[in-house]
Structures are given as C-alpha cells and as structure tokens.
PDB file of C-alpha atoms in Angstrom:
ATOM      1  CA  UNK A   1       1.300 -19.717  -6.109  1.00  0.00           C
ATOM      2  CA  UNK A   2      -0.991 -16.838  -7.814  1.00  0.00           C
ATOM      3  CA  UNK A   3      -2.627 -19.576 -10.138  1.00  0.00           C
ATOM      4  CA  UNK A   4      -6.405 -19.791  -9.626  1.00  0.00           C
ATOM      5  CA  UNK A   5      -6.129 -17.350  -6.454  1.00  0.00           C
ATOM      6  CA  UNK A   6      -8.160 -14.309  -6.562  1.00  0.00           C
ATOM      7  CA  UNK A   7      -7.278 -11.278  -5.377  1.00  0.00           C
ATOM      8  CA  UNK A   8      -9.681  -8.048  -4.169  1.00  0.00           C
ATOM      9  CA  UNK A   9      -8.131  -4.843  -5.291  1.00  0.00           C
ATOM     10  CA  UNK A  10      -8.978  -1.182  -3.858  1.00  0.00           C
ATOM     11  CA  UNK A  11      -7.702   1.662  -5.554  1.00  0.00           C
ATOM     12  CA  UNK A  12      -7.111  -0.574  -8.841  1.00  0.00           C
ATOM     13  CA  UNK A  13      -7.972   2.384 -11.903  1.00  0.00           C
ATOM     14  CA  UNK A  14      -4.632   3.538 -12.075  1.00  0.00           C
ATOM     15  CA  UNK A  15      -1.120   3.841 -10.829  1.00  0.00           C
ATOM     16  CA  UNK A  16       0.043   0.920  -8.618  1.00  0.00           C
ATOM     17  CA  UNK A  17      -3.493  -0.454  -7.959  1.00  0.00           C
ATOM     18  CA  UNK A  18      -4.107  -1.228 -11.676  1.00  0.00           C
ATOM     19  CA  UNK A  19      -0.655  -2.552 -12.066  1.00  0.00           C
ATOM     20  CA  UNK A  20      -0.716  -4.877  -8.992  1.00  0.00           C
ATOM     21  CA  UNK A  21      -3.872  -5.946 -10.602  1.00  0.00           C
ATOM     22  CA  UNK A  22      -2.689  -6.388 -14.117  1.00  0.00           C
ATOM     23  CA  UNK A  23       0.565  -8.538 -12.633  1.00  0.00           C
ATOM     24  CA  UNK A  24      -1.458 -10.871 -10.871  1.00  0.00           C
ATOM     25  CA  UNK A  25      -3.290 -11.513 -13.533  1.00  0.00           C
ATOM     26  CA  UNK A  26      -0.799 -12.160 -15.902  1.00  0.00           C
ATOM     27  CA  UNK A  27       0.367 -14.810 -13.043  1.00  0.00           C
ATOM     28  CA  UNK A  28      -2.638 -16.878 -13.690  1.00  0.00           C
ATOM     29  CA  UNK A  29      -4.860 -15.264 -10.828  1.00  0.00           C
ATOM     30  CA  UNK A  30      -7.978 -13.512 -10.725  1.00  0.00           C
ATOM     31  CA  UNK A  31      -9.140  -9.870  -9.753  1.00  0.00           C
ATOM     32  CA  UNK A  32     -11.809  -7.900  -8.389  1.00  0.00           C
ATOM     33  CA  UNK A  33     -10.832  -4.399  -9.195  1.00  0.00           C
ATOM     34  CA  UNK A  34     -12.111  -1.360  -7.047  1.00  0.00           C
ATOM     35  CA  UNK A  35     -11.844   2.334  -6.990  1.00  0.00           C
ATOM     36  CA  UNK A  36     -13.925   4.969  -6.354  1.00  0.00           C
ATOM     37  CA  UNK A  37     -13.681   6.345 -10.363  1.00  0.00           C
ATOM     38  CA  UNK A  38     -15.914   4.221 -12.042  1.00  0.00           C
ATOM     39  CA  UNK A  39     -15.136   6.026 -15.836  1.00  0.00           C
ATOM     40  CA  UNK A  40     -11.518   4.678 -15.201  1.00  0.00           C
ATOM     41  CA  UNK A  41     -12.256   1.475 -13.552  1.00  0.00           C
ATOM     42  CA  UNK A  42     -14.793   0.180 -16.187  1.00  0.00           C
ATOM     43  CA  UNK A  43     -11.764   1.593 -19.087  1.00  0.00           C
ATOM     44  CA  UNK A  44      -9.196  -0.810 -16.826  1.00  0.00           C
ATOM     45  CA  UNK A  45     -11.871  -3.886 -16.584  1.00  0.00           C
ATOM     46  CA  UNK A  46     -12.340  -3.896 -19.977  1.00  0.00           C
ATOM     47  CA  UNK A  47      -8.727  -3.623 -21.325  1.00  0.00           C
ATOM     48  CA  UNK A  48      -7.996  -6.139 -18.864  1.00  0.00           C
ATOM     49  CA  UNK A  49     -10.568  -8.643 -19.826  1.00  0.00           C
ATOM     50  CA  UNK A  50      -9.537  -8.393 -23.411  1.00  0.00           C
ATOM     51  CA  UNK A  51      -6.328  -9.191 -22.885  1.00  0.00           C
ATOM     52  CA  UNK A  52      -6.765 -12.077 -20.195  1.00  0.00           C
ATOM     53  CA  UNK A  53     -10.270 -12.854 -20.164  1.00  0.00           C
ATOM     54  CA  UNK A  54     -13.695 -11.643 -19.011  1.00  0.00           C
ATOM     55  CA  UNK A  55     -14.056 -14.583 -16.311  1.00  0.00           C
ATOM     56  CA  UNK A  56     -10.632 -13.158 -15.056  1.00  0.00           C
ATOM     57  CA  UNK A  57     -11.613  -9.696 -13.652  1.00  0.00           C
ATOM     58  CA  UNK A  58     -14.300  -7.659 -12.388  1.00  0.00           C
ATOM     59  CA  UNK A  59     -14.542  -4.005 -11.686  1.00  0.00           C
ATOM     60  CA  UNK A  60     -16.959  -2.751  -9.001  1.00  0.00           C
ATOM     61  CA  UNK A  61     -17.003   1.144  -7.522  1.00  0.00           C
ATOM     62  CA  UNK A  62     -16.146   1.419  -4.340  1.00  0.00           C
ATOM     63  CA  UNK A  63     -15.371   3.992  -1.922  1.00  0.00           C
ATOM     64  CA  UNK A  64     -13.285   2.936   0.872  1.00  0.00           C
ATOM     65  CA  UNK A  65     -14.013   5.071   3.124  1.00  0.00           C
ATOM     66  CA  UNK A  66     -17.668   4.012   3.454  1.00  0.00           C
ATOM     67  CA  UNK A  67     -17.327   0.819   5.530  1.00  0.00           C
ATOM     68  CA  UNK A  68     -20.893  -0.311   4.205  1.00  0.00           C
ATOM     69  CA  UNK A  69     -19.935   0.390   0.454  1.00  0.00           C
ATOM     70  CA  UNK A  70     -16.920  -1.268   1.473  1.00  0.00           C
ATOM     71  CA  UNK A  71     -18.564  -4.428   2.660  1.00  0.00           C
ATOM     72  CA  UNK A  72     -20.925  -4.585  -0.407  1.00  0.00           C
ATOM     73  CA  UNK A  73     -18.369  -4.840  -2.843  1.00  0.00           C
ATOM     74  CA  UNK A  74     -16.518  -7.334  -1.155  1.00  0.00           C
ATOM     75  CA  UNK A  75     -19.427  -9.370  -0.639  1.00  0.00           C
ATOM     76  CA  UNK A  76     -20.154  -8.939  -4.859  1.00  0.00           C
ATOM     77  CA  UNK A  77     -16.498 -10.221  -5.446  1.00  0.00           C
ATOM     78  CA  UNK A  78     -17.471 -13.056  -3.312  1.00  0.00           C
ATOM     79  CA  UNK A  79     -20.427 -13.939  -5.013  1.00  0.00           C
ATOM     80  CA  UNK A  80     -18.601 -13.823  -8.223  1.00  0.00           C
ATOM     81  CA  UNK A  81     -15.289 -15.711  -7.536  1.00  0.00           C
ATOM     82  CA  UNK A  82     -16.313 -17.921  -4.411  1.00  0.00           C
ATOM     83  CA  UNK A  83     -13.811 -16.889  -2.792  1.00  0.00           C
ATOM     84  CA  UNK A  84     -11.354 -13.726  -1.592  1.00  0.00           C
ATOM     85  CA  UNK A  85      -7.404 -15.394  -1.359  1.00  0.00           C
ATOM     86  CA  UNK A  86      -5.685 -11.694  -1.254  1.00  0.00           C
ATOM     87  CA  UNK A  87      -6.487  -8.378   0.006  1.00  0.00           C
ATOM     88  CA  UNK A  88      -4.755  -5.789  -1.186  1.00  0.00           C
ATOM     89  CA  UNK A  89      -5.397  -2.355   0.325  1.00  0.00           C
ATOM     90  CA  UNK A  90      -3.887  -0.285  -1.626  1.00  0.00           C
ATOM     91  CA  UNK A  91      -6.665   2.960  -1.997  1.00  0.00           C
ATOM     92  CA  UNK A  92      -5.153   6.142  -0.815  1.00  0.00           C
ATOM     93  CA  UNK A  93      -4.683  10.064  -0.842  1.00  0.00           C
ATOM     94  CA  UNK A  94      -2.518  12.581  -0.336  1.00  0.00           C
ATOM     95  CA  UNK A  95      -3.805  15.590   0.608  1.00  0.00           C
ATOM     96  CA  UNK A  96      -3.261  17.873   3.563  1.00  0.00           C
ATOM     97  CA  UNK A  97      -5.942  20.277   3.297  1.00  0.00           C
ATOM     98  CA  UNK A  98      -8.056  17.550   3.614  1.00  0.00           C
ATOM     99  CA  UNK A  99      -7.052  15.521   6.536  1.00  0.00           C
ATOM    100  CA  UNK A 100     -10.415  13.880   7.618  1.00  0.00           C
ATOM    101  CA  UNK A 101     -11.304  12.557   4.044  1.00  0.00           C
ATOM    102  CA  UNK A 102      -7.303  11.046   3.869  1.00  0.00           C
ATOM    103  CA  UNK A 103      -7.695   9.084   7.246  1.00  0.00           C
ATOM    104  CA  UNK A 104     -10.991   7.810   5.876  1.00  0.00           C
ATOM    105  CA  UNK A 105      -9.471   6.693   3.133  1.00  0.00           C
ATOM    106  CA  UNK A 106      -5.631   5.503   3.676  1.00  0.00           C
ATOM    107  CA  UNK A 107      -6.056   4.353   7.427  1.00  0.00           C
ATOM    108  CA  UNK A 108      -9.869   3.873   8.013  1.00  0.00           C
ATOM    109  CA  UNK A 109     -10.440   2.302   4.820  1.00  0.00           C
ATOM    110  CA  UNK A 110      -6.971  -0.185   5.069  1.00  0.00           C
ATOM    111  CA  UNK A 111      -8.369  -1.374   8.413  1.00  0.00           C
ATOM    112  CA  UNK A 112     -11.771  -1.808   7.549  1.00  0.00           C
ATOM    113  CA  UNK A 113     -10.521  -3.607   4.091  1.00  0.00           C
ATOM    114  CA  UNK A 114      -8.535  -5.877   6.234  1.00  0.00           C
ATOM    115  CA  UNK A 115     -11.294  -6.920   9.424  1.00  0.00           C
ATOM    116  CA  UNK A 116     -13.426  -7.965   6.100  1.00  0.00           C
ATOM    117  CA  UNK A 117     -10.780 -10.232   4.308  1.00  0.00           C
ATOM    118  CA  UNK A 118      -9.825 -12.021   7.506  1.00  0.00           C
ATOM    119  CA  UNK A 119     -13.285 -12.533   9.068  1.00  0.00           C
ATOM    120  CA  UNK A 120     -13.877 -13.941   5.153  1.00  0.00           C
ATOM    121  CA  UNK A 121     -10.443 -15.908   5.132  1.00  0.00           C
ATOM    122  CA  UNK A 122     -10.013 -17.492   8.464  1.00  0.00           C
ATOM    123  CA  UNK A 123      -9.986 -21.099   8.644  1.00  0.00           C
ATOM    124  CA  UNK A 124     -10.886 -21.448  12.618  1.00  0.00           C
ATOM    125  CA  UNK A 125     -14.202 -19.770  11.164  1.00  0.00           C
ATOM    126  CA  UNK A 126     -14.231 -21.992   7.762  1.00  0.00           C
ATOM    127  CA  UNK A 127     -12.549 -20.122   6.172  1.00  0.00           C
ATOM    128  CA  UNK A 128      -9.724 -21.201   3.525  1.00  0.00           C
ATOM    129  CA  UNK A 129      -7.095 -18.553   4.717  1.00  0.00           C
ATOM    130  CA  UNK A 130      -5.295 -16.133   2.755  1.00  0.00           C
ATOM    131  CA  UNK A 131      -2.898 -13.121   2.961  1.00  0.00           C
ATOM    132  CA  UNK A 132      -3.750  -9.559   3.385  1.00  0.00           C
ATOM    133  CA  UNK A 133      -1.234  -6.602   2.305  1.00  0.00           C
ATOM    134  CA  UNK A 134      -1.464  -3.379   3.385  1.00  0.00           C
ATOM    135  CA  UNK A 135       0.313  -0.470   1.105  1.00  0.00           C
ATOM    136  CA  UNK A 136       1.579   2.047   2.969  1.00  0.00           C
ATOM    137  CA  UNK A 137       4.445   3.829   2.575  1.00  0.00           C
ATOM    138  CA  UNK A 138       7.921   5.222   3.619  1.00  0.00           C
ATOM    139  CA  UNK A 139       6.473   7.948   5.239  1.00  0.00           C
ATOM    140  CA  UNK A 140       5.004   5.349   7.761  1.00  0.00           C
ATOM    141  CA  UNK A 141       8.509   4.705   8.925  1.00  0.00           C
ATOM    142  CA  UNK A 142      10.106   8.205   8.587  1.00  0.00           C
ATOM    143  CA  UNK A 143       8.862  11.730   9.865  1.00  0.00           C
ATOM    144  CA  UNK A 144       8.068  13.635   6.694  1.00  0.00           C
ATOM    145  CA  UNK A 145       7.713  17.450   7.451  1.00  0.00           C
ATOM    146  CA  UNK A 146       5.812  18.595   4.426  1.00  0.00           C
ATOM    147  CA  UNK A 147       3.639  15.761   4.642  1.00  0.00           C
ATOM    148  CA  UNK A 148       2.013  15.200   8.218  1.00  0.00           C
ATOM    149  CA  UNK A 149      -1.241  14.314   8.430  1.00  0.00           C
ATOM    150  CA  UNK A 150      -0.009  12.241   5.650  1.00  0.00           C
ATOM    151  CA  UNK A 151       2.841  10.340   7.335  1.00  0.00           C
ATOM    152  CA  UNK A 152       0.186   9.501  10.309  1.00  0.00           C
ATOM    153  CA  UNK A 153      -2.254   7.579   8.355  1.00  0.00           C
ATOM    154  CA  UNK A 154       0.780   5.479   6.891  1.00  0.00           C
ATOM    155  CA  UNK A 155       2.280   5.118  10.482  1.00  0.00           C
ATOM    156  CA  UNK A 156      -1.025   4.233  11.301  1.00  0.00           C
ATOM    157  CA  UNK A 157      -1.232   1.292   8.958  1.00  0.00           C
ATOM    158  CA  UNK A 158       2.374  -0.010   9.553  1.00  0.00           C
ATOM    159  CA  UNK A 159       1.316  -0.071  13.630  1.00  0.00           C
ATOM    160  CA  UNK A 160      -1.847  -2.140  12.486  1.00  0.00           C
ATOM    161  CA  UNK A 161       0.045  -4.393  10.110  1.00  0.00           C
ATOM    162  CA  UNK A 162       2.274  -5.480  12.775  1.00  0.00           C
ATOM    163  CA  UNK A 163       0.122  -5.785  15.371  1.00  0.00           C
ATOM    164  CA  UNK A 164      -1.950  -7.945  12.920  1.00  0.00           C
ATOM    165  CA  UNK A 165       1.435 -10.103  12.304  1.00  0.00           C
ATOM    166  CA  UNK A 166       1.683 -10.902  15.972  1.00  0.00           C
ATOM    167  CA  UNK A 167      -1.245 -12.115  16.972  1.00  0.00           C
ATOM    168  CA  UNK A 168      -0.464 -15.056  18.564  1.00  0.00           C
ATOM    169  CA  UNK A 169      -3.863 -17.164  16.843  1.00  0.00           C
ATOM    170  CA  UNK A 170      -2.656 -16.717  12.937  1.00  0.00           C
ATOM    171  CA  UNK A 171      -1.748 -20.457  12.689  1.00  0.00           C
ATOM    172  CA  UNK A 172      -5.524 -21.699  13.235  1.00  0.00           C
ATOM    173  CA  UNK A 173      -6.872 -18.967  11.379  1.00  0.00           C
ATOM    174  CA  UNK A 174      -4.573 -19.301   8.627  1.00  0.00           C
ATOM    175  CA  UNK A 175      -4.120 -15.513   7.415  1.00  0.00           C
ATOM    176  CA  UNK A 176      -0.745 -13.812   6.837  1.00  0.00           C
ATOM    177  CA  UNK A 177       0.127 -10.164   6.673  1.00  0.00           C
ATOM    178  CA  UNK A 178       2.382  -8.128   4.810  1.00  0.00           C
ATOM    179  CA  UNK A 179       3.346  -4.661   4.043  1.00  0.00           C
ATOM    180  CA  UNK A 180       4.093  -2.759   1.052  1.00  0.00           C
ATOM    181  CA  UNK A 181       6.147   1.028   1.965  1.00  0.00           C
ATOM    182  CA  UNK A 182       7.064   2.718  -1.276  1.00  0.00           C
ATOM    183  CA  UNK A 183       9.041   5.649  -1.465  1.00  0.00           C
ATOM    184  CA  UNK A 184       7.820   8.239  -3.510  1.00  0.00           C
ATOM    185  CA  UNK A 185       6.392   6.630  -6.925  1.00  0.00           C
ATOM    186  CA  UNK A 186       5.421   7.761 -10.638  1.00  0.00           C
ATOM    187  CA  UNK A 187       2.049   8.128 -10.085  1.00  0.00           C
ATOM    188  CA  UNK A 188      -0.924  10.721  -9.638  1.00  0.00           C
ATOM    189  CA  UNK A 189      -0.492  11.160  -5.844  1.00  0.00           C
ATOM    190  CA  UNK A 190       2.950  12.829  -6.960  1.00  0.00           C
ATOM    191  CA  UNK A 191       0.853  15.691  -8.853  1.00  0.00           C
ATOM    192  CA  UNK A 192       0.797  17.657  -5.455  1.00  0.00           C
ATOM    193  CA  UNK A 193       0.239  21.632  -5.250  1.00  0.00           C
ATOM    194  CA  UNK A 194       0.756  24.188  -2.107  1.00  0.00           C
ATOM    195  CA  UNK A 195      -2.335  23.010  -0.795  1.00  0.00           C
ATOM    196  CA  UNK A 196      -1.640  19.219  -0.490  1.00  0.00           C
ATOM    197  CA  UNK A 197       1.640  19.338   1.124  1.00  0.00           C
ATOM    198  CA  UNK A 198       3.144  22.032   3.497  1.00  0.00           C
ATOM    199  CA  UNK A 199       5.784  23.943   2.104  1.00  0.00           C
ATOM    200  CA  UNK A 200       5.599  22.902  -1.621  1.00  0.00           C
ATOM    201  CA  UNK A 201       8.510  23.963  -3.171  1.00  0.00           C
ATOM    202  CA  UNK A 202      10.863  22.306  -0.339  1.00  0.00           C
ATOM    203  CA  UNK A 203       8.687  19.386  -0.668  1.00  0.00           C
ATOM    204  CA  UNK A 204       9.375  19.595  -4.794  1.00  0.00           C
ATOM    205  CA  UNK A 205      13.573  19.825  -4.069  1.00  0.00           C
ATOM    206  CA  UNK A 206      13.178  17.155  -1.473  1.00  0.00           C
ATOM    207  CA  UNK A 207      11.473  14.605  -4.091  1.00  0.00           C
ATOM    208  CA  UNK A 208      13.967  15.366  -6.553  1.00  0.00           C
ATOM    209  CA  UNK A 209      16.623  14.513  -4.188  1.00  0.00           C
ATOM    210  CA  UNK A 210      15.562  11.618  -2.913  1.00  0.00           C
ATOM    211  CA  UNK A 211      14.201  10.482  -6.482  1.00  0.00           C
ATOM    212  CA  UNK A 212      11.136   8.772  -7.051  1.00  0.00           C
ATOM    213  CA  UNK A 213      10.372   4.853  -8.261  1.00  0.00           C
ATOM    214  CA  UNK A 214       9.196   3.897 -11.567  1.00  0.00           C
ATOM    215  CA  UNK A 215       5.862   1.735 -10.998  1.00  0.00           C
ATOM    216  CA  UNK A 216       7.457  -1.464 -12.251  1.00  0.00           C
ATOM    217  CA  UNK A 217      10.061  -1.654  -9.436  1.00  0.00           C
ATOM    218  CA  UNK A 218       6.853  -1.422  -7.044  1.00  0.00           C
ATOM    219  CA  UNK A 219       5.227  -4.076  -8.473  1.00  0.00           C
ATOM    220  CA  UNK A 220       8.212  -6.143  -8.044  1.00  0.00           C
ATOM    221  CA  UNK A 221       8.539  -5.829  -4.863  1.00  0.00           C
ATOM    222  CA  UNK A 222       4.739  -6.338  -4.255  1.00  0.00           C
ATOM    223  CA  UNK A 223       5.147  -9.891  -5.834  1.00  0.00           C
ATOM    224  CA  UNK A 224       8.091 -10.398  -4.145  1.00  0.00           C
ATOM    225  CA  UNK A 225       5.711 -10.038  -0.917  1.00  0.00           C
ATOM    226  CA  UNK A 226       2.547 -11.585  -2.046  1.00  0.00           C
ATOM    227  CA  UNK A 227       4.822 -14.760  -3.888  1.00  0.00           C
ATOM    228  CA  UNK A 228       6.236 -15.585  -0.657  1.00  0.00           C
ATOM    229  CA  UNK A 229       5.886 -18.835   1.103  1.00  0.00           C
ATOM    230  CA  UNK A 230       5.096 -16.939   4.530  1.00  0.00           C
ATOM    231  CA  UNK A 231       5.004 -13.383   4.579  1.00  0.00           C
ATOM    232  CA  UNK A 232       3.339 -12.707   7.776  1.00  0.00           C
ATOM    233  CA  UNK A 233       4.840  -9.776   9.497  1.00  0.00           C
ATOM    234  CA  UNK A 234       7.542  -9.134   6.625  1.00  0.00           C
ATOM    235  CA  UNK A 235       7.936  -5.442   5.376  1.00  0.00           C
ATOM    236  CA  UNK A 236       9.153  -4.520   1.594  1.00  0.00           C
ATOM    237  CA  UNK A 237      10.476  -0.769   1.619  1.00  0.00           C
ATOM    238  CA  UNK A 238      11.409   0.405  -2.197  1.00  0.00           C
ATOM    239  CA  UNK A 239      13.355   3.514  -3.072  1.00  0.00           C
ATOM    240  CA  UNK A 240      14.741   5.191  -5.985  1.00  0.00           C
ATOM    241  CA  UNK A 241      18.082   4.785  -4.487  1.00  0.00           C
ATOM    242  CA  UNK A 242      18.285   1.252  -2.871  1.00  0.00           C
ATOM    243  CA  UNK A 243      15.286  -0.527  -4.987  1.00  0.00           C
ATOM    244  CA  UNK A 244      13.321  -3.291  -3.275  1.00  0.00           C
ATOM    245  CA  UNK A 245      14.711  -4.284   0.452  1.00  0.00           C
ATOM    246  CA  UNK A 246      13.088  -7.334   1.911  1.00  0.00           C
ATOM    247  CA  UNK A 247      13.792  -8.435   5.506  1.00  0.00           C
ATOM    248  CA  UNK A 248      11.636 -11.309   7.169  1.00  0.00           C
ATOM    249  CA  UNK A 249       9.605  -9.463  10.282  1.00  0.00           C
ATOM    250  CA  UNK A 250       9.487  -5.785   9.196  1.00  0.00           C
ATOM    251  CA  UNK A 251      13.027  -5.918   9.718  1.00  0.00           C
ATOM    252  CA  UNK A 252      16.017  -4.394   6.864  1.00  0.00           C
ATOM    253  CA  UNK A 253      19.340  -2.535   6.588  1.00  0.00           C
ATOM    254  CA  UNK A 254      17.593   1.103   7.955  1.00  0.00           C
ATOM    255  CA  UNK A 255      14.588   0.432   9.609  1.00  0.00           C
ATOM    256  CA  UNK A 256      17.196  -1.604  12.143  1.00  0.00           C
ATOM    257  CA  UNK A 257      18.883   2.369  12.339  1.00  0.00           C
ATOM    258  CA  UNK A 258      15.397   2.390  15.281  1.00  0.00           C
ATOM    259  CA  UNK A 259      17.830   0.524  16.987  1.00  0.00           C
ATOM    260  CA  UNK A 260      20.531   2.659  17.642  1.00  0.00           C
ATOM    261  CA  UNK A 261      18.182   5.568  18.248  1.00  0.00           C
ATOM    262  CA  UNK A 262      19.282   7.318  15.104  1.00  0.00           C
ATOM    263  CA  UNK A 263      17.368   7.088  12.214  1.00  0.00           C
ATOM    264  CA  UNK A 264      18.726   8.193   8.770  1.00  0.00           C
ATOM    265  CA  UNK A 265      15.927   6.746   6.004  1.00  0.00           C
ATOM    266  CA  UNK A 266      17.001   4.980   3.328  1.00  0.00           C
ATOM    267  CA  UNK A 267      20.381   6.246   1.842  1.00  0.00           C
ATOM    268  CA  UNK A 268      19.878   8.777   4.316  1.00  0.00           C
ATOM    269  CA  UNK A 269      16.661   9.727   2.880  1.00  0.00           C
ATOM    270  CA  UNK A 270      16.894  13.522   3.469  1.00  0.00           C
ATOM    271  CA  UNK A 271      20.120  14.412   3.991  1.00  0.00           C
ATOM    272  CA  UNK A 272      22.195  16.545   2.056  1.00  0.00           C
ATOM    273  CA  UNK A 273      18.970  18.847   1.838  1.00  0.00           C
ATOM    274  CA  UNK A 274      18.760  22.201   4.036  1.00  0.00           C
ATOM    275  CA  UNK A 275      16.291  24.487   4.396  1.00  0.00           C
ATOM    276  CA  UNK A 276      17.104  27.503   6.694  1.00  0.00           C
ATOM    277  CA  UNK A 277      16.581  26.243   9.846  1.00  0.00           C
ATOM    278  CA  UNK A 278      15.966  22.603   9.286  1.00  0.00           C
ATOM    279  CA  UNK A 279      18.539  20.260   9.458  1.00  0.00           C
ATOM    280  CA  UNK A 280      17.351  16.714   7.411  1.00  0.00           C
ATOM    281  CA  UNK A 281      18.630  14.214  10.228  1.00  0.00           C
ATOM    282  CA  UNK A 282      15.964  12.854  12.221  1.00  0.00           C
ATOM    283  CA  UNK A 283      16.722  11.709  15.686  1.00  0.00           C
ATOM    284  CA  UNK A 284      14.301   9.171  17.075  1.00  0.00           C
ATOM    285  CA  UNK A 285      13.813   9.460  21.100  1.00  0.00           C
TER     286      UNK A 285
END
C-alpha cells in the first residue's frame, strides 16, 4: 500500500516523527520531512538518504504554527514529489507555561496541516485522494490534571478528527482520516520540569505508574492505521499496559467506558495513585 506513496511529515527530527518517517520509508514510500530544528532535520535527511536513497526524502524547516510557513513547505514537497498521498501531523509540545505557543503548535498547526492536505488530495477538486492522520494523544480522551492546557489541544484534535471522519462528502473527495493517541512515549516531550506540567513530582509518580511506550510499539500502531484499507474515522490508542488497541470508528474496549458514564482510562489509567485529596477515578457527566 505504502509503495510509491509519499508522505509529508511535521515534527519528523526526532522521536516518533523521524521514526514514522524512517518506517514508511523502509515500506517503499517516500518522505518530506519537517520540523522546526533544521541542525537535526538536515542530520535525519541525510542518514536517511544514505540508507534508502536521496530521491526518497527531503527535509524542509518548518514551523507549524505559521500557517504561511506551513503552506510553503507543503507546496516545496509538492513540487518535488508531484504529489502529497499522507499527512501526518504529528508536530507538538508540551509545555504549560507556555500555553499560546502549544495551541499554535499541537492544535492550530494539526488543523491547518490537515485543510492543506485535503484541499491538495481531494478528488471532487482533481485531486488523487489520500489519508490524513492526526497524532494526538491519550490525554485527548482522558482529563489529565497535571497537564491541562495540554490535554485541550489533544481533545481539540480528536473533536476535529472526527468531525473530519463524518463528513458526509468523503466518498467524492476521496480522503480518509485517522487518529494516532499515544500514551505517554520515550521521547523528548517526556523530559518535563515544574514549569511544563503542574505539580511535577505527582506528574513524575503518575508516569511511572502508568508506564510509558517504547517508540517502536507507536510506530506499530501508526502503520497499523496508515496500512489500512479504510481508516476513516478509526482511532489507535497505545499504552504501556494494553499496547496497540484498534477499533473501527474511534471506538475500543475503554473509550466505550463514555458509555456508561464512567470512565476509567486504559487499565484504569490512574488508579491506584492518590494524592491527598485527589482521588484518580474520573467520572464523566
């Protein structure tokens, strides 16, 4: 499926953006790699293009949160490769102290990464379709405490991704959508301090209880998503505890908890964990 289909990357010189973009390479596609750190993006692009080719990937700087950078970059992967198959908006932050700059980025940015790939994409426009996927997170789908401003640009981007999924038109446009919600993951947004999450050292015990993913189970269940015949509308959650659940529709074992009007996270994703006053069961009105 990933053979000859090329792929634009934000937030590709490290962590899970670099190794999204090394997997789909090694599946035979091609990449247009983006990130705001252009020392570490042209390092990537290189070792990438020595090991699969120069023709095979690009690097271009790029800050998301700048819709016209944005737009420029997309329009030199376009120029390059012909054509956009995948967008994967994966750039993001986490940073409390800094709440205007992270909704730029991980909501803002997601969005404005998305309106370009399907006005690009769409066949009723001649276009040749494609699939977008959004990363977001767990904390789109569970209340985090330590972690608002946070947990609101991933609920955010979960409420656009399925709003995206049901619009009615997809078939003649030809564009799917899917969603990516890690858990907590191996990689530099987990080097927090006191003044990028609320109450740090709860925060610290919490993430230790809960455990965090090694990047290679997140890229699994990333090409899990993007390898599937029809992913519009589907949501992959991966945890420490319970690995890589895929339902079709945004719909597995504890999101359906919504149902009920209880919601517990996956493997009751903070129970067990006190602090003072807090109990770690979140009721959802």
């Amino acid at each position: 499926m990933l053979l000859k289909k090329t792929a634009f990357v934000t937030g590709a010189a490290q962590g899970l953006g670099r190794a999204f973009s090394e997997a789909l390479l090694a599946k035979g596609g091609r990449v247009c790699l983006t990130d705001i750190q252009a020392k570490k993006g042209l390092l990537v692009e290189n070792e990438l293009q020595k090991k699969f080719g120069k023709d095979k990937c690009m690097f271009l700087q790029c800050d998301v949160s700048s819709a016209e950078n944005l737009k420029q970059s997309f329009n030199a992967a376009v120029s390059k490769f012909g054509h956009i198959d995948l967008i994967v908006n994966n750039a993001g932050i986490g940073d409390e102290s800094n709440m205007e700059k992270m909704i730029k980025i991980n909501l803002v940015g997601a969005i404005s990464g998305s309106h370009l790939g399907i006005e690009h994409m769409r066949k009723d426009k001649g276009g040749k379709g494609g699939v977008v996927i959004n990363v977001a997170s767990t904390a789109g789908l569970t209340p985090v405490y330590f972690s608002p401003n946070y947990c609101a640009t991933k609920y955010g981007l979960v409420g656009f991704h399925m709003s995206c999924a049901s619009n009615p038109h997809l078939k003649e446009m030809g564009v799917q959508f899917g969603c990516l919600c890690p858990a907590f993951t191996d990689t530099e947004i987990l080097k927090m301090d006191s003044k990028k999450v609320d109450y740090y050292d709860e925060a610290q015990k919490i993430i230790q209880h809960v455990g965090i993913n090694p990047v290679e189970t997140v890229v699994q269940g990333f090409l899990q998503l993007v390898e599937s015949p029809n992913c519009n509308g589907d949501i992959i959650t991966v945890t420490a505890h319970d690995g890589i659940q895929y339902k079709k529709k945004g719909r597995n074992k504890w999101m359906s908890q919504f149902d009920s009007g209880q919601y517990l996270g996956p493997r009751n994703f903070l129970s067990g964990y006190q602090s003072q006053s807090i109990e770690i069961i979140v009721k959802v009105n």
